[in-house]
Short mmCIF file of C-alpha atoms and ligand atoms in Angstrom, two decimals:
data_model
loop_
_atom_site.label_atom_id
_atom_site.label_comp_id
_atom_site.label_asym_id
_atom_site.label_seq_id
_atom_site.Cartn_x
_atom_site.Cartn_y
_atom_site.Cartn_z
CA MET A 6 4.75 -1.91 16.75
CA ASN A 7 3.51 -1.93 20.23
CA LEU A 8 1.01 -0.51 22.65
CA THR A 9 2.93 2.51 22.92
CA ASP A 10 3.03 3.26 19.44
CA PHE A 11 -0.72 2.80 18.89
CA SER A 12 -1.52 5.31 21.80
CA ARG A 13 0.89 7.97 20.69
CA ARG A 14 -1.15 7.92 17.37
CA ARG A 15 -4.44 8.25 19.19
CA ARG A 16 -3.14 10.86 21.31
CA ARG A 17 -1.74 13.03 18.40
CA LEU A 18 -5.06 12.44 16.80
CA MET A 19 -7.20 13.62 19.58
CA GLN A 20 -4.64 16.67 20.06
CA THR A 21 -5.80 17.59 16.53
CA MET A 22 -9.45 17.08 16.79
CA GLY A 23 -9.70 18.93 20.37
CA SER A 24 -12.20 19.17 22.73
CA GLY A 25 -16.23 18.90 21.78
CA SER A 26 -15.35 16.10 19.13
CA ILE A 27 -15.76 12.38 18.69
CA ALA A 28 -14.10 10.21 15.97
CA ILE A 29 -15.92 7.01 14.95
CA LEU A 30 -13.98 4.42 13.08
CA PRO A 31 -14.95 0.88 12.17
CA THR A 32 -12.79 -1.82 11.04
CA ALA A 33 -12.87 -3.50 7.86
CA GLN A 34 -15.78 -6.15 7.18
CA GLU A 35 -15.19 -9.92 6.37
CA ARG A 36 -15.72 -10.98 2.79
CA ILE A 37 -17.02 -14.24 1.30
CA ARG A 38 -14.95 -15.65 -1.46
CA ASN A 39 -17.28 -18.38 -2.46
CA ARG A 40 -20.45 -19.81 -0.61
CA ASP A 41 -19.11 -20.38 2.97
CA VAL A 42 -15.45 -19.43 2.42
CA GLU A 43 -13.91 -16.03 3.67
CA TYR A 44 -11.30 -14.25 2.29
CA SER A 45 -8.59 -14.06 4.65
CA TYR A 46 -9.41 -11.29 7.03
CA ARG A 47 -7.12 -7.92 7.05
CA PRO A 48 -8.47 -5.25 9.27
CA ASP A 49 -8.66 -1.64 7.64
CA SER A 50 -5.44 0.16 7.74
CA ASP A 51 -6.50 3.47 9.25
CA PHE A 52 -8.35 1.41 12.09
CA TYR A 53 -5.31 -0.90 12.96
CA TYR A 54 -3.00 2.18 12.46
CA LEU A 55 -4.74 3.63 15.82
CA THR A 56 -5.82 0.51 17.36
CA GLY A 57 -3.39 -2.53 16.79
CA PHE A 58 -6.60 -4.42 17.16
CA PRO A 59 -6.64 -7.44 14.64
CA GLU A 60 -10.17 -8.67 14.92
CA PRO A 61 -13.37 -8.02 12.61
CA GLU A 62 -16.42 -6.62 14.04
CA ALA A 63 -15.05 -3.87 15.68
CA VAL A 64 -15.56 0.10 16.01
CA ALA A 65 -12.99 2.34 17.81
CA VAL A 66 -14.55 5.53 19.30
CA LEU A 67 -12.14 8.51 20.34
CA VAL A 68 -13.60 11.29 22.73
CA PRO A 69 -10.90 13.71 23.71
CA HIS A 70 -11.38 14.66 27.29
CA ARG A 71 -13.84 12.25 28.35
CA LYS A 72 -13.74 11.68 31.84
CA GLN A 73 -14.26 7.93 31.76
CA GLY A 74 -11.81 7.36 29.10
CA GLU A 75 -10.94 8.84 25.74
CA TYR A 76 -10.69 5.42 23.73
CA ILE A 77 -13.51 3.13 23.61
CA LEU A 78 -13.58 -0.09 21.83
CA PHE A 79 -16.64 -1.98 20.68
CA CYS A 80 -15.79 -5.63 19.92
CA ARG A 81 -16.98 -8.99 19.96
CA GLU A 82 -17.56 -10.59 23.65
CA ARG A 83 -15.65 -13.84 24.22
CA ASP A 84 -17.70 -16.88 23.05
CA PRO A 85 -16.27 -20.32 23.82
CA GLU A 86 -18.32 -22.06 21.35
CA MET A 87 -17.58 -19.40 18.68
CA GLU A 88 -13.95 -19.52 19.62
CA THR A 89 -13.77 -23.33 19.50
CA TRP A 90 -14.89 -23.30 15.90
CA HIS A 91 -13.33 -19.90 14.79
CA GLY A 92 -10.61 -18.95 16.84
CA ARG A 93 -9.69 -16.80 19.90
CA ARG A 94 -11.29 -13.54 20.87
CA ALA A 95 -9.74 -10.63 23.02
CA GLY A 96 -13.09 -10.01 24.28
CA LEU A 97 -13.95 -7.12 26.52
CA ASP A 98 -11.32 -7.54 29.08
CA GLY A 99 -8.68 -8.04 26.47
CA ALA A 100 -9.69 -4.94 24.59
CA ARG A 101 -8.84 -3.10 27.73
CA GLU A 102 -5.91 -5.27 29.11
CA ALA A 103 -4.24 -6.27 26.00
CA PHE A 104 -4.92 -3.55 23.60
CA GLY A 105 -5.19 -0.58 25.97
CA ALA A 106 -8.81 0.69 25.49
CA ASP A 107 -10.10 2.64 28.62
CA ASP A 108 -13.53 1.26 27.92
CA ALA A 109 -14.70 -1.74 25.99
CA PHE A 110 -18.33 -2.69 25.02
CA PRO A 111 -19.95 -5.34 22.94
CA ILE A 112 -20.35 -4.59 19.38
CA ALA A 113 -23.94 -6.23 19.54
CA ASP A 114 -24.74 -2.72 21.99
CA ILE A 115 -23.50 -0.07 19.73
CA ASP A 116 -26.90 1.28 18.61
CA GLU A 117 -27.68 1.87 21.95
CA ILE A 118 -24.43 3.38 23.43
CA LEU A 119 -23.09 5.38 20.64
CA PRO A 120 -25.85 8.23 20.31
CA GLY A 121 -24.88 8.70 23.96
CA LEU A 122 -21.29 9.48 23.00
CA MET A 123 -22.23 11.61 20.26
CA GLU A 124 -24.60 13.70 22.30
CA GLY A 125 -23.37 17.47 22.81
CA LYS A 126 -20.42 17.30 20.40
CA GLU A 127 -19.81 19.64 18.08
CA ARG A 128 -17.96 17.78 15.62
CA VAL A 129 -18.03 13.98 14.10
CA TYR A 130 -14.77 12.84 12.59
CA TYR A 131 -16.06 9.86 10.54
CA THR A 132 -14.86 8.51 7.02
CA MET A 133 -17.83 8.64 4.81
CA GLY A 134 -18.46 6.76 1.64
CA VAL A 135 -16.17 3.30 2.44
CA ASN A 136 -18.50 1.52 4.11
CA PRO A 137 -22.29 2.50 3.03
CA GLU A 138 -23.78 0.04 5.64
CA PHE A 139 -21.80 1.86 8.29
CA ASP A 140 -22.70 5.21 6.93
CA GLY A 141 -26.34 4.43 7.46
CA GLN A 142 -25.70 3.39 10.95
CA VAL A 143 -23.68 6.49 11.80
CA MET A 144 -26.83 8.38 10.14
CA GLY A 145 -29.17 6.26 12.40
CA TRP A 146 -27.39 7.53 15.54
CA LEU A 147 -27.36 10.88 14.29
CA ASN A 148 -31.29 10.58 13.86
CA THR A 149 -31.81 8.95 17.11
CA LEU A 150 -30.36 12.13 18.71
CA ARG A 151 -32.64 14.48 16.56
CA ARG A 152 -35.66 12.75 17.95
CA LYS A 153 -34.48 13.60 21.45
CA VAL A 154 -34.00 17.40 20.80
CA ARG A 155 -36.89 18.59 22.50
CA SER A 156 -35.90 16.67 25.59
CA GLY A 157 -32.71 18.98 25.37
CA ALA A 158 -30.45 16.55 23.45
CA GLN A 159 -27.72 18.59 21.10
CA THR A 160 -26.76 17.16 17.87
CA PRO A 161 -23.49 17.63 16.39
CA GLY A 162 -23.24 20.57 13.91
CA GLU A 163 -20.30 19.35 11.54
CA PHE A 164 -19.00 16.25 10.13
CA VAL A 165 -15.33 16.20 9.46
CA ALA A 166 -13.60 13.88 7.14
CA LEU A 167 -11.65 11.68 9.54
CA ASP A 168 -9.25 10.23 6.59
CA HIS A 169 -7.65 13.76 5.74
CA VAL A 170 -6.26 14.04 9.42
CA LEU A 171 -5.28 10.46 9.50
CA HIS A 172 -3.55 10.00 6.15
CA ASP A 173 -1.22 12.98 6.85
CA MET A 174 -0.11 11.27 9.72
CA ARG A 175 0.41 7.80 7.87
CA LEU A 176 2.34 9.81 5.18
CA ILE A 177 5.19 10.33 7.71
CA LYS A 178 6.50 7.46 8.82
CA SER A 179 8.06 6.75 12.41
CA ARG A 180 11.12 5.15 13.38
CA ALA A 181 9.26 1.62 14.02
CA GLU A 182 7.41 1.89 10.68
CA LEU A 183 10.54 2.35 8.85
CA ALA A 184 11.79 -0.65 10.52
CA ALA A 185 8.80 -2.66 9.78
CA MET A 186 9.01 -1.45 6.10
CA ARG A 187 12.73 -2.36 6.00
CA THR A 188 11.95 -5.86 7.02
CA ALA A 189 9.18 -6.06 4.39
CA ALA A 190 11.70 -5.01 1.67
CA GLU A 191 14.24 -7.25 2.81
CA ILE A 192 12.32 -10.36 2.93
CA SER A 193 10.77 -9.47 -0.59
CA ALA A 194 14.12 -8.93 -2.12
CA GLN A 195 15.33 -12.18 -0.91
CA ALA A 196 12.33 -13.72 -2.42
CA HIS A 197 13.26 -12.05 -5.96
CA VAL A 198 16.80 -13.29 -5.61
CA ARG A 199 15.26 -16.65 -4.80
CA ALA A 200 12.94 -16.34 -8.17
CA MET A 201 16.21 -15.42 -10.02
CA SER A 202 18.10 -18.17 -8.97
CA SER A 203 15.47 -20.79 -9.52
CA CYS A 204 14.23 -19.91 -12.76
CA GLN A 205 14.69 -22.26 -16.00
CA PRO A 206 13.04 -22.37 -19.29
CA GLY A 207 10.04 -24.61 -19.09
CA MET A 208 8.98 -23.75 -15.68
CA SER A 209 5.65 -22.27 -15.22
CA GLU A 210 4.96 -18.86 -14.13
CA LEU A 211 3.05 -20.47 -10.85
CA GLN A 212 6.15 -22.27 -9.92
CA ILE A 213 8.04 -18.99 -9.92
CA GLU A 214 5.26 -17.54 -7.53
CA ALA A 215 5.20 -20.60 -5.41
CA GLU A 216 9.04 -19.78 -4.89
CA LEU A 217 8.34 -16.08 -3.84
CA LEU A 218 5.39 -17.10 -1.46
CA HIS A 219 7.66 -19.59 0.02
CA GLU A 220 10.41 -17.14 0.77
CA PHE A 221 7.66 -14.71 2.17
CA MET A 222 6.32 -16.98 4.65
CA ARG A 223 9.29 -18.76 6.00
CA HIS A 224 10.56 -15.32 7.05
CA GLY A 225 7.35 -14.44 8.80
CA SER A 226 5.00 -12.77 6.33
CA HIS A 227 1.64 -14.06 6.33
CA TYR A 228 0.59 -12.52 3.02
CA PRO A 229 1.54 -10.70 -0.24
CA ALA A 230 0.90 -7.16 -0.15
CA TYR A 231 -1.02 -7.60 -3.49
CA SER A 232 -1.54 -10.12 -5.81
CA SER A 233 1.80 -11.18 -7.28
CA ILE A 234 2.72 -10.57 -10.88
CA VAL A 235 4.71 -12.89 -12.49
CA ALA A 236 4.65 -12.35 -16.32
CA GLY A 237 6.86 -14.24 -18.83
CA GLY A 238 7.41 -12.60 -22.20
CA ALA A 239 4.70 -10.57 -23.73
CA ASN A 240 2.56 -11.22 -20.54
CA ALA A 241 4.95 -8.49 -18.90
CA CYS A 242 3.01 -5.78 -21.39
CA ILE A 243 -0.18 -6.38 -19.52
CA LEU A 244 0.41 -4.07 -16.80
CA HIS A 245 -1.74 -6.22 -13.98
CA TYR A 246 -1.29 -9.50 -15.36
CA ARG A 247 -2.41 -11.99 -12.59
CA GLU A 248 -2.94 -15.13 -14.11
CA ASN A 249 0.54 -16.59 -13.66
CA SER A 250 -0.19 -19.77 -15.53
CA ASP A 251 1.84 -19.73 -18.79
CA LEU A 252 5.10 -21.65 -19.33
CA LEU A 253 8.18 -19.55 -19.30
CA ASN A 254 10.11 -19.55 -22.52
CA ASP A 255 13.80 -19.74 -23.43
CA GLY A 256 14.95 -16.42 -25.05
CA ASP A 257 11.97 -14.38 -23.02
CA LEU A 258 12.06 -12.08 -20.21
CA LEU A 259 10.59 -12.32 -16.81
CA LEU A 260 8.96 -9.55 -15.16
CA ILE A 261 8.03 -10.22 -11.50
CA ASP A 262 6.14 -7.46 -9.50
CA ALA A 263 5.50 -8.79 -5.80
CA GLY A 264 6.19 -7.73 -2.26
CA CYS A 265 5.22 -9.22 1.24
CA GLU A 266 3.15 -7.56 3.91
CA PHE A 267 5.07 -7.76 7.14
CA ASP A 268 3.63 -6.66 10.32
CA TYR A 269 0.99 -4.71 8.55
CA TYR A 270 3.47 -2.79 6.04
CA ALA A 271 4.02 -3.24 2.29
CA SER A 272 6.77 -3.86 0.45
CA ASP A 273 6.73 -3.51 -3.66
CA ILE A 274 9.40 -4.81 -5.70
CA THR A 275 9.75 -5.37 -9.47
CA ARG A 276 12.61 -6.82 -11.16
CA THR A 277 12.75 -8.11 -14.87
CA PHE A 278 15.35 -10.80 -15.76
CA PRO A 279 16.12 -13.27 -18.70
CA VAL A 280 14.21 -16.27 -18.38
CA ASN A 281 17.69 -18.21 -19.63
CA GLY A 282 19.96 -15.91 -17.54
CA ARG A 283 21.43 -14.10 -20.56
CA PHE A 284 20.09 -10.93 -22.04
CA SER A 285 19.74 -10.35 -25.84
CA ALA A 286 20.78 -7.38 -27.44
CA GLU A 287 17.42 -5.61 -27.72
CA GLN A 288 16.42 -6.94 -24.23
CA ARG A 289 19.74 -5.31 -22.86
CA ALA A 290 19.35 -1.81 -24.66
CA LEU A 291 15.76 -1.32 -23.19
CA TYR A 292 16.69 -2.82 -19.70
CA GLU A 293 19.56 -0.36 -19.59
CA LEU A 294 17.17 2.33 -20.35
CA VAL A 295 14.73 1.65 -17.74
CA LEU A 296 17.68 1.13 -15.00
CA GLU A 297 18.93 4.74 -16.01
CA ALA A 298 15.43 5.94 -15.52
CA ASN A 299 15.39 4.14 -12.04
CA TYR A 300 18.68 5.66 -10.91
CA ALA A 301 17.77 8.96 -12.40
CA ALA A 302 14.48 9.17 -10.63
CA ILE A 303 15.89 7.72 -7.17
CA GLU A 304 18.34 10.76 -7.45
CA GLN A 305 15.64 12.75 -7.26
CA VAL A 306 14.10 11.84 -3.84
CA HIS A 307 15.43 14.42 -1.65
CA PRO A 308 13.84 16.52 0.71
CA ASN A 309 12.28 19.68 -0.60
CA ASN A 310 12.15 18.16 -3.99
CA HIS A 311 8.78 17.83 -5.27
CA TRP A 312 6.75 14.68 -5.60
CA ASN A 313 6.65 14.99 -9.37
CA ASP A 314 10.47 15.43 -9.85
CA PRO A 315 11.40 11.47 -9.83
CA HIS A 316 8.75 11.10 -12.77
CA GLU A 317 10.24 13.98 -14.55
CA ALA A 318 13.74 12.93 -14.30
CA ALA A 319 12.34 9.12 -15.42
CA VAL A 320 10.47 10.86 -18.51
CA LYS A 321 13.56 12.50 -19.78
CA VAL A 322 15.80 9.60 -19.50
CA ILE A 323 13.12 7.43 -21.18
CA THR A 324 12.01 9.64 -23.80
CA ARG A 325 15.98 10.57 -24.63
CA GLY A 326 16.72 6.88 -24.84
CA LEU A 327 13.71 5.97 -26.88
CA VAL A 328 14.87 8.50 -29.78
CA LYS A 329 18.35 6.85 -29.58
CA LEU A 330 17.26 3.44 -30.15
CA GLY A 331 14.60 4.79 -33.04
CA LEU A 332 11.70 3.98 -31.18
CA LEU A 333 10.45 7.61 -31.15
CA GLU A 334 11.09 10.36 -33.55
CA GLY A 335 11.46 14.04 -33.15
CA ARG A 336 12.80 16.36 -30.67
CA VAL A 337 13.25 15.42 -27.07
CA PRO A 338 11.54 18.38 -25.34
CA LYS A 339 8.69 18.51 -27.75
CA LEU A 340 8.36 14.85 -27.49
CA ILE A 341 7.97 15.07 -23.56
CA LYS A 342 5.46 18.15 -24.03
CA ASP A 343 3.44 16.03 -26.42
CA ASN A 344 3.69 12.98 -23.71
CA ALA A 345 5.21 10.48 -26.47
CA TYR A 346 6.65 8.30 -24.27
CA ARG A 347 3.34 7.37 -22.82
CA GLN A 348 2.96 4.90 -25.81
CA PHE A 349 5.60 2.74 -24.15
CA PHE A 350 5.78 4.02 -20.30
CA MET A 351 1.75 4.45 -19.64
CA HIS A 352 1.97 4.77 -15.90
CA ARG A 353 3.51 7.06 -13.12
CA THR A 354 6.85 6.51 -11.74
CA GLY A 355 5.66 5.64 -8.10
CA HIS A 356 3.27 6.24 -5.32
CA TRP A 357 3.26 6.26 -1.63
CA LEU A 358 4.12 3.16 0.27
CA GLY A 359 3.24 2.46 3.70
CA MET A 360 0.46 -0.20 5.20
CA ASP A 361 -1.66 -0.07 2.08
CA VAL A 362 0.49 -0.61 -1.34
CA HIS A 363 -0.69 2.43 -2.88
CA ASP A 364 -0.74 3.99 0.46
CA VAL A 365 -2.60 7.08 1.45
CA GLY A 366 -1.62 10.82 1.53
CA ASP A 367 -2.07 13.75 -0.71
CA TYR A 368 0.03 14.21 -4.07
CA LYS A 369 -0.76 17.73 -4.45
CA ILE A 370 -1.36 20.46 -1.96
CA GLY A 371 -3.31 22.96 -3.83
CA ASP A 372 -2.29 23.05 -7.06
CA GLN A 373 1.55 22.33 -5.98
CA TRP A 374 2.94 18.97 -6.09
CA ARG A 375 3.71 17.94 -2.52
CA GLN A 376 7.39 18.54 -1.04
CA LEU A 377 8.96 15.30 -0.14
CA GLU A 378 9.82 15.38 3.82
CA PRO A 379 11.85 12.95 5.85
CA GLY A 380 9.87 9.60 6.71
CA MET A 381 7.83 9.60 3.67
CA THR A 382 8.15 6.34 1.79
CA LEU A 383 7.57 5.79 -2.03
CA THR A 384 8.10 3.51 -5.01
CA ILE A 385 10.52 4.17 -8.00
CA GLU A 386 9.18 2.15 -10.90
CA PRO A 387 10.00 3.21 -14.53
CA GLY A 388 8.84 0.83 -17.11
CA ILE A 389 8.67 0.21 -21.03
CA TYR A 390 6.40 -2.16 -22.46
CA ILE A 391 6.23 -2.80 -26.44
CA ALA A 392 3.20 -5.10 -26.84
CA PRO A 393 3.20 -7.38 -29.75
CA GLY A 394 1.84 -6.08 -32.97
CA THR A 395 2.68 -2.40 -31.99
CA LYS A 396 2.63 -0.36 -35.33
CA ALA A 397 5.60 1.66 -36.62
CA VAL A 398 7.83 -0.56 -34.23
CA ALA A 399 10.14 -3.05 -35.46
CA ARG A 400 9.18 -6.56 -34.87
CA LYS A 401 12.62 -7.16 -32.74
CA TRP A 402 11.20 -5.05 -29.91
CA TRP A 403 7.88 -7.00 -29.91
CA GLY A 404 6.67 -8.34 -26.60
CA ILE A 405 9.15 -6.96 -24.23
CA GLY A 406 7.87 -5.45 -21.22
CA ILE A 407 10.51 -4.35 -18.60
CA ARG A 408 9.86 -2.49 -14.97
CA ILE A 409 12.48 -1.98 -12.19
CA GLU A 410 10.90 -0.89 -9.20
CA ASP A 411 12.20 -0.41 -5.73
CA ASP A 412 11.18 1.30 -2.50
CA VAL A 413 12.74 4.37 -1.20
CA ALA A 414 12.34 6.31 2.33
CA VAL A 415 13.17 10.25 2.27
CA THR A 416 16.01 10.68 4.87
CA ARG A 417 17.12 14.20 6.16
CA ASP A 418 19.93 14.33 3.76
CA GLY A 419 18.46 12.33 0.46
CA HIS A 420 17.16 8.90 0.28
CA GLU A 421 17.26 5.16 1.49
CA VAL A 422 16.86 2.44 -1.04
CA MET A 423 15.13 -0.13 1.17
CA THR A 424 15.17 -2.93 -1.49
CA HIS A 425 19.04 -2.91 -2.26
CA GLY A 426 18.95 -6.66 -1.59
CA VAL A 427 17.91 -7.64 -4.74
CA PRO A 428 20.53 -6.90 -7.85
CA LYS A 429 19.38 -4.78 -10.98
CA GLU A 430 22.55 -4.27 -12.73
CA PRO A 431 22.47 -6.67 -15.73
CA ALA A 432 25.74 -8.22 -15.21
CA GLU A 433 24.87 -9.03 -11.22
CA ILE A 434 21.88 -10.69 -12.56
CA GLU A 435 23.45 -12.81 -14.90
CA ALA A 436 26.16 -13.72 -12.70
CA LEU A 437 23.40 -14.84 -9.89
CA MET A 438 21.63 -16.96 -12.65
CA ALA A 439 24.77 -18.45 -13.92
N1 LIG B 509 2.20 -3.78 -7.63
C1 LIG B 509 1.71 -2.58 -7.70
C2 LIG B 509 2.51 -1.53 -8.05
O1 LIG B 509 3.39 -1.54 -8.53
O2 LIG B 509 2.20 -0.27 -8.07
MN1 MN B 510 4.74 -3.15 -8.11
MN1 MN B 511 4.38 -0.07 -6.95
#
């Protein structure tokens, strides 16, 4: 993304806001991991989407038609000593010159300046409830203005949820965003290929995680988009398994759900493959079923289809297949109506994907599933999980957990699978691992 991308987004938002309004948008706070050690800092996605500004302790303010400049950035001032210890800062000049702010002020002065910017505006665009501390600050500015009404100050009459407007924008990806997402998907695909090629019985899940991270980072991704799941055998039946500390057994499957973040965009891939490189009969039967569901769901990603169409396609395939394998009994339509598949497939078939792995955007408009449009990006990730000890299920199926997840963009005439770089056909996987 470059300066023009960010400025185009601010302009679009300000067009929607109209005059008489102000938007206030703080970035994420730094967080402590233990004692005086912080987690790696990641700006808030909404904030970054509009500013491209990577530092903590910053607040963006947009005031359409403000004569002295519409885009105001509050940020840290330069400070040679702090910068020696903790790293470079853009400072106020940098905020203007490198990040395109019309005006920049020290974050320490925000309480003095912000009430003045709010004064006389009818509407305040602000996302309430995400950062309670900042909510309090915003109320404080409002009260500062209220105390001045007798000297003629006018307080805003309306608070509007900024996230609604912004998330509708973020849902449709631009060409530049799609390019970043494609790169993220390609890097992650290579990481999964690396994991498949290096996997051997007796290795640990953690060693495989190291292979993934190595591949992410050497291609320029600083962080995974979420905590990687490397789940051998029955661990795959724990949907958010994160210990990644067991040894990998000959004869087990390995489920890996991992994706890198590249230029602030996420990828999200799951592949499941045999630790020893050869599927057993039961593993293959369930794997081929999940794969068929994955293909059937992807086929439904098409403009004007609804959000739920891929899920319904996956549910149909999986229910039919489970009956065929003797894992469910009854008539398929009735089983679907009763949600019988949920014993083995307990999550949905996907989610929006973007700057956040579970990205923003409404799934329904009113009580209708949303229609798919070009530029939307989503995951397709059906799965089947049979935990050890599952009642009324033959022992031979126990401990098999399978998910196959791809990242898909809606195009003008259908879809693009951005994660095609990692195989999912059993024969291709076995060939790669041989
Ligand atoms: N990795 C999280 C998910 O697949 O939704
Ligand atoms: Mn995933
Ligand atoms: Mn996912």
